[in-house]
Coordinates of C-alpha atoms and ligand atoms in Angstrom, one line a residue:
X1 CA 0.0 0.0 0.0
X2 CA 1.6 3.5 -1.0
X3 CA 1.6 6.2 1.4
X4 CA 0.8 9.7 -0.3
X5 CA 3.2 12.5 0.3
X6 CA 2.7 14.8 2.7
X7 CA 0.4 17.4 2.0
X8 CA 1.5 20.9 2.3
X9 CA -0.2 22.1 5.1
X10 CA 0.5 25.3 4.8
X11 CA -3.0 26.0 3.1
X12 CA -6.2 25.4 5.1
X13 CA -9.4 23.8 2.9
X14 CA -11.0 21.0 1.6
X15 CA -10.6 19.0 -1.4
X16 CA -13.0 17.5 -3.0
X17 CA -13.4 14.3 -5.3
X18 CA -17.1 13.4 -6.2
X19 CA -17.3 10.0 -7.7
X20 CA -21.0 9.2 -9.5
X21 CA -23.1 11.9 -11.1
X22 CA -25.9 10.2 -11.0
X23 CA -29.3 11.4 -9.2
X24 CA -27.6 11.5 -5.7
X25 CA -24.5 12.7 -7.3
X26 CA -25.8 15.9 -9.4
X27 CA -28.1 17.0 -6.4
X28 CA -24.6 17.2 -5.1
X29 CA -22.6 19.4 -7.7
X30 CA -25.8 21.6 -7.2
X31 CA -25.4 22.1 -3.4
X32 CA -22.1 22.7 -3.8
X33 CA -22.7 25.8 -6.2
X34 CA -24.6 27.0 -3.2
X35 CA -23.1 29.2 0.1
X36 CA -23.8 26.1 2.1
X37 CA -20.9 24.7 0.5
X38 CA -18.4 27.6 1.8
X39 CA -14.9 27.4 0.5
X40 CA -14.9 23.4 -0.2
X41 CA -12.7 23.0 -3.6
X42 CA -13.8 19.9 -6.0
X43 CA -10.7 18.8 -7.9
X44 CA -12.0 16.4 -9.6
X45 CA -15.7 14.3 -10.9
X46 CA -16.3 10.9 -12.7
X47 CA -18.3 8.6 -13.8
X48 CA -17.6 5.0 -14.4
X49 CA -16.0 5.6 -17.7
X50 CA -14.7 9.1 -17.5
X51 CA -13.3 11.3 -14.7
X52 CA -12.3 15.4 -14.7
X53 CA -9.4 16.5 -13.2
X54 CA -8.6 20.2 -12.1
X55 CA -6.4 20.3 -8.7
X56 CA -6.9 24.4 -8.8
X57 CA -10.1 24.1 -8.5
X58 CA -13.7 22.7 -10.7
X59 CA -16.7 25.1 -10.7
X60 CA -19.8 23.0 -9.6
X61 CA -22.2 24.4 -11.8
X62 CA -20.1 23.4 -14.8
X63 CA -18.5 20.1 -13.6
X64 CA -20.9 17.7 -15.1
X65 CA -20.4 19.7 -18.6
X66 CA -16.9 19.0 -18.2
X67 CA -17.2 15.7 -17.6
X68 CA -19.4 14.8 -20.1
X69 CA -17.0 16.4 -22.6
X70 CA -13.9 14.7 -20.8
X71 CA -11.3 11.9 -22.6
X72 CA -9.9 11.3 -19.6
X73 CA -10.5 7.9 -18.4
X74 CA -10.9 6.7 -15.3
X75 CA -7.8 6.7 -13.1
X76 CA -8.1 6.7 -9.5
X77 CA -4.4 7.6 -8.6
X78 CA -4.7 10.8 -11.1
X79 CA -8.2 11.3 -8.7
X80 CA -5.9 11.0 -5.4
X81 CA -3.2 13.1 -7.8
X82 CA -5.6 16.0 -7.9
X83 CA -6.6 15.7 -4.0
X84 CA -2.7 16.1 -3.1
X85 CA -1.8 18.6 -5.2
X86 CA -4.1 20.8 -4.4
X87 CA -2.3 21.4 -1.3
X88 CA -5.1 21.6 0.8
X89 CA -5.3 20.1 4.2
X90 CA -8.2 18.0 4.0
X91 CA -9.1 15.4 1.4
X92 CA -12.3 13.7 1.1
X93 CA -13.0 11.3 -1.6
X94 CA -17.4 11.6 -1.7
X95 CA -18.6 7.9 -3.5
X96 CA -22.2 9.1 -4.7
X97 CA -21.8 5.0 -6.8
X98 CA -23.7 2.0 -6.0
X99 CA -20.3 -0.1 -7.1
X100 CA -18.9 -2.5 -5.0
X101 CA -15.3 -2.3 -7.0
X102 CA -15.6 1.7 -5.7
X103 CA -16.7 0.6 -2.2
X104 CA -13.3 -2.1 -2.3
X105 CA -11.3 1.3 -2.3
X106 CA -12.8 2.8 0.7
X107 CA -10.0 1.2 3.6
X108 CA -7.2 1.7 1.2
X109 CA -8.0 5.7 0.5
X110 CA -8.9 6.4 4.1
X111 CA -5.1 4.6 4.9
X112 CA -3.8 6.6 2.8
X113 CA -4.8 9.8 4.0
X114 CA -8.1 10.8 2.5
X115 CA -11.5 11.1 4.3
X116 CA -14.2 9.3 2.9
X117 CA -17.9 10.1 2.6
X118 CA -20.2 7.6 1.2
X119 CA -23.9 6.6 -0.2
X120 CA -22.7 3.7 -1.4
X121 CA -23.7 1.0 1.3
X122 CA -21.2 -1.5 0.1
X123 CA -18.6 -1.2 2.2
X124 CA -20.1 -1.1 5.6
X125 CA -23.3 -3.5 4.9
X126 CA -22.1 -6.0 3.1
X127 CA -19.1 -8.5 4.5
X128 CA -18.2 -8.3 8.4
X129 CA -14.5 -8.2 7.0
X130 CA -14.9 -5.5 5.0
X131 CA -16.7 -3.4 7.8
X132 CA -13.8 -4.5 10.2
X133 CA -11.5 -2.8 7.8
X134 CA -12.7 0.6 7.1
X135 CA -12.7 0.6 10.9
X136 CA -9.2 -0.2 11.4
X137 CA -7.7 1.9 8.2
X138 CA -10.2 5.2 9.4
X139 CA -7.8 4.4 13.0
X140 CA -4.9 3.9 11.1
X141 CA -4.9 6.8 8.8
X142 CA -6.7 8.7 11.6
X143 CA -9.5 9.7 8.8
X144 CA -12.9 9.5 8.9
X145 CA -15.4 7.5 7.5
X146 CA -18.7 9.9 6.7
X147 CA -21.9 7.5 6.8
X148 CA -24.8 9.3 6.9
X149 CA -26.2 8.9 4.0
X150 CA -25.8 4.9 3.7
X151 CA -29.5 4.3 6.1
X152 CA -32.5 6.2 6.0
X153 CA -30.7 9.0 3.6
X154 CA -31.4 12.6 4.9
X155 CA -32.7 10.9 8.5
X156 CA -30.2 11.6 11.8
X157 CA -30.5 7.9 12.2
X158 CA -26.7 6.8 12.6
X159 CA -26.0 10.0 13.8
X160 CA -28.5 9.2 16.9
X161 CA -27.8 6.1 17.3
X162 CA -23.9 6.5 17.3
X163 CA -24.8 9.4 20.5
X164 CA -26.8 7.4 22.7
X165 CA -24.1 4.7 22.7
X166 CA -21.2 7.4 23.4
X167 CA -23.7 8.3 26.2
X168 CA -24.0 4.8 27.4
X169 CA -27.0 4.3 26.4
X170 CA -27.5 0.6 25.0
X171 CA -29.8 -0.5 22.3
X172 CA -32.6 -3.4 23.4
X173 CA -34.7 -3.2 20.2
X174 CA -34.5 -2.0 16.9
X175 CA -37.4 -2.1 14.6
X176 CA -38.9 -0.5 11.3
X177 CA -39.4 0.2 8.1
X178 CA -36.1 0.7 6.1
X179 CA -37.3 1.0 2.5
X180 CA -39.2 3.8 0.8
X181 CA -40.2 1.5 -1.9
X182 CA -41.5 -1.4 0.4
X183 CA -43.0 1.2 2.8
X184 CA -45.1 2.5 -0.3
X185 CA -46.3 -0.7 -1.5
X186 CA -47.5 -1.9 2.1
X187 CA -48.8 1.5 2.8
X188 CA -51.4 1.2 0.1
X189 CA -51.8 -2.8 0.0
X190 CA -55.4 -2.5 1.4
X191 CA -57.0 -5.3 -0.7
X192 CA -58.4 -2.9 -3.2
X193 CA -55.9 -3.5 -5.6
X194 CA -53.5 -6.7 -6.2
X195 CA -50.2 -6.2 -5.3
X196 CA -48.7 -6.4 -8.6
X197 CA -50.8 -3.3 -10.0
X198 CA -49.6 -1.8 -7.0
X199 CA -46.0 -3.0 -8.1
X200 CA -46.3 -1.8 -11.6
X201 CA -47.5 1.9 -10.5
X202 CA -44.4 2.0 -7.7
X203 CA -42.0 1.2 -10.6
X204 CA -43.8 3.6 -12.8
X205 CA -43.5 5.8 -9.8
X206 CA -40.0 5.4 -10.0
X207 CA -40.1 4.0 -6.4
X208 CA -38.8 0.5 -7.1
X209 CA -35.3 -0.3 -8.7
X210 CA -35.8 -0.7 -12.2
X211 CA -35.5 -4.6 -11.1
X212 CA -37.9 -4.6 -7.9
X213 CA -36.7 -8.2 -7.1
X214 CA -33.7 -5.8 -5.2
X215 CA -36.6 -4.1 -3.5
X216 CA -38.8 -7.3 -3.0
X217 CA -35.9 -9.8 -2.0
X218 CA -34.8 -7.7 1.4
X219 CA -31.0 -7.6 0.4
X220 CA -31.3 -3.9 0.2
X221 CA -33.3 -3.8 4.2
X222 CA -30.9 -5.9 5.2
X223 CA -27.7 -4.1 4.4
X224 CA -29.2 -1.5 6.2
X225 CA -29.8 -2.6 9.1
X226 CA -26.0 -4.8 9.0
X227 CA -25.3 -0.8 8.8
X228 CA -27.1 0.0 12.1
X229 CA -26.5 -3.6 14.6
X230 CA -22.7 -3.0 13.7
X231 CA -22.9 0.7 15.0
X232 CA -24.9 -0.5 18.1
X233 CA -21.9 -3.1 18.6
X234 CA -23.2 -6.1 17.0
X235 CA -20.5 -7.2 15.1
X236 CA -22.8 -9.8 13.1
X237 CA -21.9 -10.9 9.2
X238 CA -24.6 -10.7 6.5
X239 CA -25.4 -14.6 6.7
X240 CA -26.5 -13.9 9.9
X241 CA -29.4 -11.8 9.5
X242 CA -32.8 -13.6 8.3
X243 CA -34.0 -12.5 5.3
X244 CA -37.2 -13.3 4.2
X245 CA -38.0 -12.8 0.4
X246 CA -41.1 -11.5 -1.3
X247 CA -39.9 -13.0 -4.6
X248 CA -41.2 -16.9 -5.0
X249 CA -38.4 -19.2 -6.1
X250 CA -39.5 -19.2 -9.5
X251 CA -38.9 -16.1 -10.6
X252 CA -35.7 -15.3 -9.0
X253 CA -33.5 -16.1 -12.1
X254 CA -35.7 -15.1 -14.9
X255 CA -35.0 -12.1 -17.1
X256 CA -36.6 -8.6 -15.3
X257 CA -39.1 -8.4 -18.5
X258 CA -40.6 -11.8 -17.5
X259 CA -40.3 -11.2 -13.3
X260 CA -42.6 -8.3 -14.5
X261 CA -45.0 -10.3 -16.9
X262 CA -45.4 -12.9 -14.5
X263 CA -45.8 -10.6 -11.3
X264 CA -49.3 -11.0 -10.6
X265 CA -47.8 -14.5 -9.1
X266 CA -46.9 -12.6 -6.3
X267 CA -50.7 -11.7 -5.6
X268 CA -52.6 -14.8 -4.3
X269 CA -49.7 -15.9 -1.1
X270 CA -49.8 -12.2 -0.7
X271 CA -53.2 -11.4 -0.8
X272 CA -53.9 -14.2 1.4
X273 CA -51.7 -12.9 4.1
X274 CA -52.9 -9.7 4.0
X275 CA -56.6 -11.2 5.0
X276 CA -55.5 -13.3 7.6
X277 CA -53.9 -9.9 9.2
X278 CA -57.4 -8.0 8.5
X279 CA -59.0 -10.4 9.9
X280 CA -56.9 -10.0 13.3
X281 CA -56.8 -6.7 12.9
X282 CA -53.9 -6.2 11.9
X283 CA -51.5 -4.6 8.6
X284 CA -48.5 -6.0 7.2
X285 CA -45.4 -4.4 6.9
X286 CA -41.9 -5.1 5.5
X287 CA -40.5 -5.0 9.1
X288 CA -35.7 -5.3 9.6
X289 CA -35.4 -6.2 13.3
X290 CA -32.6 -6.6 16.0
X291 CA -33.0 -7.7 19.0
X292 CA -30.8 -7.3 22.5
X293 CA -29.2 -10.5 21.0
X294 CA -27.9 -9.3 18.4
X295 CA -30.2 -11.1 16.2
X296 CA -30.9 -9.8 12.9
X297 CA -34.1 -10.8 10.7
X298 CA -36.1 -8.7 7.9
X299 CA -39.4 -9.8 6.5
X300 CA -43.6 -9.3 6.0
X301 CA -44.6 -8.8 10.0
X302 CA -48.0 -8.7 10.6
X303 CA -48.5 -5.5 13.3
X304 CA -51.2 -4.1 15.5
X305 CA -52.4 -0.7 14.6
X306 CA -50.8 0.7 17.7
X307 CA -47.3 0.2 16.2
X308 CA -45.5 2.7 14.8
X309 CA -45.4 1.2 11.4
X310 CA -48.8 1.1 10.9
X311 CA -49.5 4.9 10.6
X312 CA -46.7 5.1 8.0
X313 CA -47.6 7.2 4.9
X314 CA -46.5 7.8 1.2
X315 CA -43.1 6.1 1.0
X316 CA -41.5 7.4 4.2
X317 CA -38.8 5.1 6.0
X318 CA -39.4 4.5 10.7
X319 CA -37.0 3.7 12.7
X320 CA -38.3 2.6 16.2
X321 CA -35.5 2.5 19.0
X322 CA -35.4 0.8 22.2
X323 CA -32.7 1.3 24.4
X324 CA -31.5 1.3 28.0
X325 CA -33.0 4.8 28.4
X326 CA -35.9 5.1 25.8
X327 CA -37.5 2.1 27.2
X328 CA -41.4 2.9 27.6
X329 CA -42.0 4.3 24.1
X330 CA -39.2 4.2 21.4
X331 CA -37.1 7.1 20.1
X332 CA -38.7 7.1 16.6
X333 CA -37.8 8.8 13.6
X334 CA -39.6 8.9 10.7
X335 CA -39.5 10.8 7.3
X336 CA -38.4 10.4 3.9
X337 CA -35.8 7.7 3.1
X338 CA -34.8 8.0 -0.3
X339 CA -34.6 10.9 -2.7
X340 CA -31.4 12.6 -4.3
X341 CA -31.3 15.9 -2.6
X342 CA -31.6 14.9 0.8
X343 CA -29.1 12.0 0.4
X344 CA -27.0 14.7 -1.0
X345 CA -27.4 17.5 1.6
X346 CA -26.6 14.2 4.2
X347 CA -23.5 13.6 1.8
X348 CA -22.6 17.2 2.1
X349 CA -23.3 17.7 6.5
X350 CA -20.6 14.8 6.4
X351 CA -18.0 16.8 4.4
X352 CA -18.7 20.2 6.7
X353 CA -18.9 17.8 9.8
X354 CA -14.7 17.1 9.3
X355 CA -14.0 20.3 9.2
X356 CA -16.0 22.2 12.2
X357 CA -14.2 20.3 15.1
X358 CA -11.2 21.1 13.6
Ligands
NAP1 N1 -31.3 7.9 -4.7 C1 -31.6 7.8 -3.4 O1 -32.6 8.2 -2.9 C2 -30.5 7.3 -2.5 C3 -30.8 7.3 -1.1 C4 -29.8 6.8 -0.2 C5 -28.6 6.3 -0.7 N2 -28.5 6.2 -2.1 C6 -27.2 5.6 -2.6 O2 -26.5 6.6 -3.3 C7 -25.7 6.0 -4.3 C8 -26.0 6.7 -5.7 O3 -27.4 6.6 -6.0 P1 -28.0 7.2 -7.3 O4 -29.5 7.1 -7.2 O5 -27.4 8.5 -7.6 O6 -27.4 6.1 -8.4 P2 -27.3 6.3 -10.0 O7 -28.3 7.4 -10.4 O8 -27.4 4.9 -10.5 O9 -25.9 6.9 -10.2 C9 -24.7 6.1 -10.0 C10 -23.5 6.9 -10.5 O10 -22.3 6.2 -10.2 C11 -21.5 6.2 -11.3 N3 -20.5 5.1 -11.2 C12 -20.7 3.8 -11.3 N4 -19.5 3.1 -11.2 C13 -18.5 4.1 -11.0 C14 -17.1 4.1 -10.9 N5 -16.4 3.0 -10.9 N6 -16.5 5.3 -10.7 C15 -17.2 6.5 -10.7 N7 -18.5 6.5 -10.9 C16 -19.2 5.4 -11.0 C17 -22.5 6.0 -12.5 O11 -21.8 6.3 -13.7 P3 -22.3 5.7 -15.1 O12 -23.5 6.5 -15.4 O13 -21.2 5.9 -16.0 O14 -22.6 4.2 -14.8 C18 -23.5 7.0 -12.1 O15 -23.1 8.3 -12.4 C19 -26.1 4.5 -4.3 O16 -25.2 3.7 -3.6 C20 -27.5 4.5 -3.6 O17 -27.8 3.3 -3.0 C21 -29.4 6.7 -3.0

């Protein structure tokens, strides 16, 4: 592993690098046009073919022009390149990808000296080793690893969680609704409709992934709440939470055309579920839970109306918390859970947050 030379520290500021320009990625480059942003510098933007380099200095509103006009391929030492010659103090690498080849880059750039701020849930949610890690390289290079945005996007959930356990607090329970999409389509599942019309209008919706087997099949929920047990001390691998999937064994390896042409296969087991709940009085809900134990699961729960889940609305995202101290009622919070500019504005408190203790 290279070391990168010392940066001259003679010039307070923050470098930049913003990798994705995608929807969470251009809400981004716009909020860093904007005051808010203060003096941060971007030295550099890409996508996963091209990248623009400019160590002086990119202006926001035109970086994605740039890019798109760029033959510069991509090249993440020229990236790190631009971030140490700009001379500035603080370096910050921002992955606004979904790419697990990115997220394998995280520990190394934070060992060598950059900060690192990311949507991407890859590298904390997935393998226990990989978590482990960024852990020991954000020690090592004494950097920090900005996580916001990876659960709940705009929510304070980590950021909560993370300050009752510095106060000693101590999780007991953890329980909600992780997923904008799967909150949606439970919201509205009422029996007036069959799920899969209510499937096809959340994809329409642009809700769903354009494959809402990700959506349906939990992975997503349960990187997410991997995210959260591991924050509350749990070190648990991804085997190790139960995940229960929507998707029936059939269609799991066709094509995403025919998942969609067959998807009203979904509606009888589901349908039929959804009654038995009615009939008890209950609503279902996509529910990721963790108990005292440590143990993980995520799947349909069937819940009173008193729950917090049930009053859920549109495609907002509830996270329920039990702890030592909050131990009558949950610390709730509750809002939206996806959308680009709030991912990006949680993408952009992380890059401020490194610099205001300092
Ligand atoms: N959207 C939300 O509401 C939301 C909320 C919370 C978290 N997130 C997370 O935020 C991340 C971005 O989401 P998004 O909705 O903006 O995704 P997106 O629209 O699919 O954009 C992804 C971007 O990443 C780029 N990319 C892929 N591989 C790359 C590489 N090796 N190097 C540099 N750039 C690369 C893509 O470039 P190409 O176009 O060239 O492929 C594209 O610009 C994801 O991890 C997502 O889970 C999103």
């Amino acid at each position: 592993m290279n070391a990168l030379p010392a940066v001259n520290p003679a010039r307070a500021g923050v470098a930049l690098v913003v990798l994705g320009v995608g929807g969470v990625g251009r809400a981004l480059l716009e909020l860093l046009a904007t005051p808010a942003a203060g003096a941060l510098q971007l030295v550099a933007i890409a996508d996963s073919t091209r990248q623009w380099v400019n160590p002086r200095g990119i202006v926001p509103a035109r970086a994605r022009r740039l890019l798109a006009a760029s033959v510069q391929p991509r090249d993440d030492e020229a990236l790190l390149g631009a971030l140490r010659d700009s001379g500035l103090v603080e370096q910050v690498i921002v992955d606004a990808t979904a790419s697990s080849a990115v997220a394998a880059h995280h520990a190394d750039w934070l060992a060598r000296g950059c900060h690192v701020v990311s949507a991407n849930k890859a590298a904390l949610g997935e393998r226990l080793e990989g978590w482990q890690r960024l852990r020991h390289a954000s020690r090592l290079g004494r950097r920090r690893y900005g996580d916001a945005a990876t659960v709940g996007a705009g929510l304070p959930v980590l950021s909560t969680l993370l300050r009752l356990c510095q106060c000693g607090d101590r999780l007991r329970a953890l329980d909600g609704v992780f997923s904008g999409s799967l909150s949606w389509l439970f919201n509205n599942f009422d029996g007036s409709r069959p799920f899969s019309a209510l499937l096809h209008e959340a994809r329409q919706r642009g809700y769903t992934e354009p494959d809402p087997r990700l959506d349906l099949g939990g992975a997503d929920v349960a990187r997410k709440l991997l995210i959260l047990a591991r924050a509350a001390g749990h070190a648990i691998d991804a085997h190790e939470v139960h995940v229960e999937s929507l998707v029936p064994g059939g269609l799991r390896e066709v094509t995403v055309e025919a998942f969609l042409a067959r998807a009203s296969e979904l509606d009888a087991p589901l349908e039929q579920r959804r009654a038995q709940a009615a009939r008890e009085g209950r609503l279902l809900r996509l529910l990721a839970r963790l108990d005292s134990q440590g143990r993980a699961s995520v799947g349909l729960v069937a819940v009173e109306p008193t729950h917090p889940a049930a009053r859920l609305a549109g495609n907002d995202n509830l996270f329920a918390l039990t702890t030592v101290r909050y131990h009558d009622q949950p610390l709730v919070i509750q809002g939206p859970g996806a959308g680009a500019e709030v991912t990006a504005q949680a993408l952009l408190g992380d890059v401020l947050a490194l610099t205001a203790d300092r």
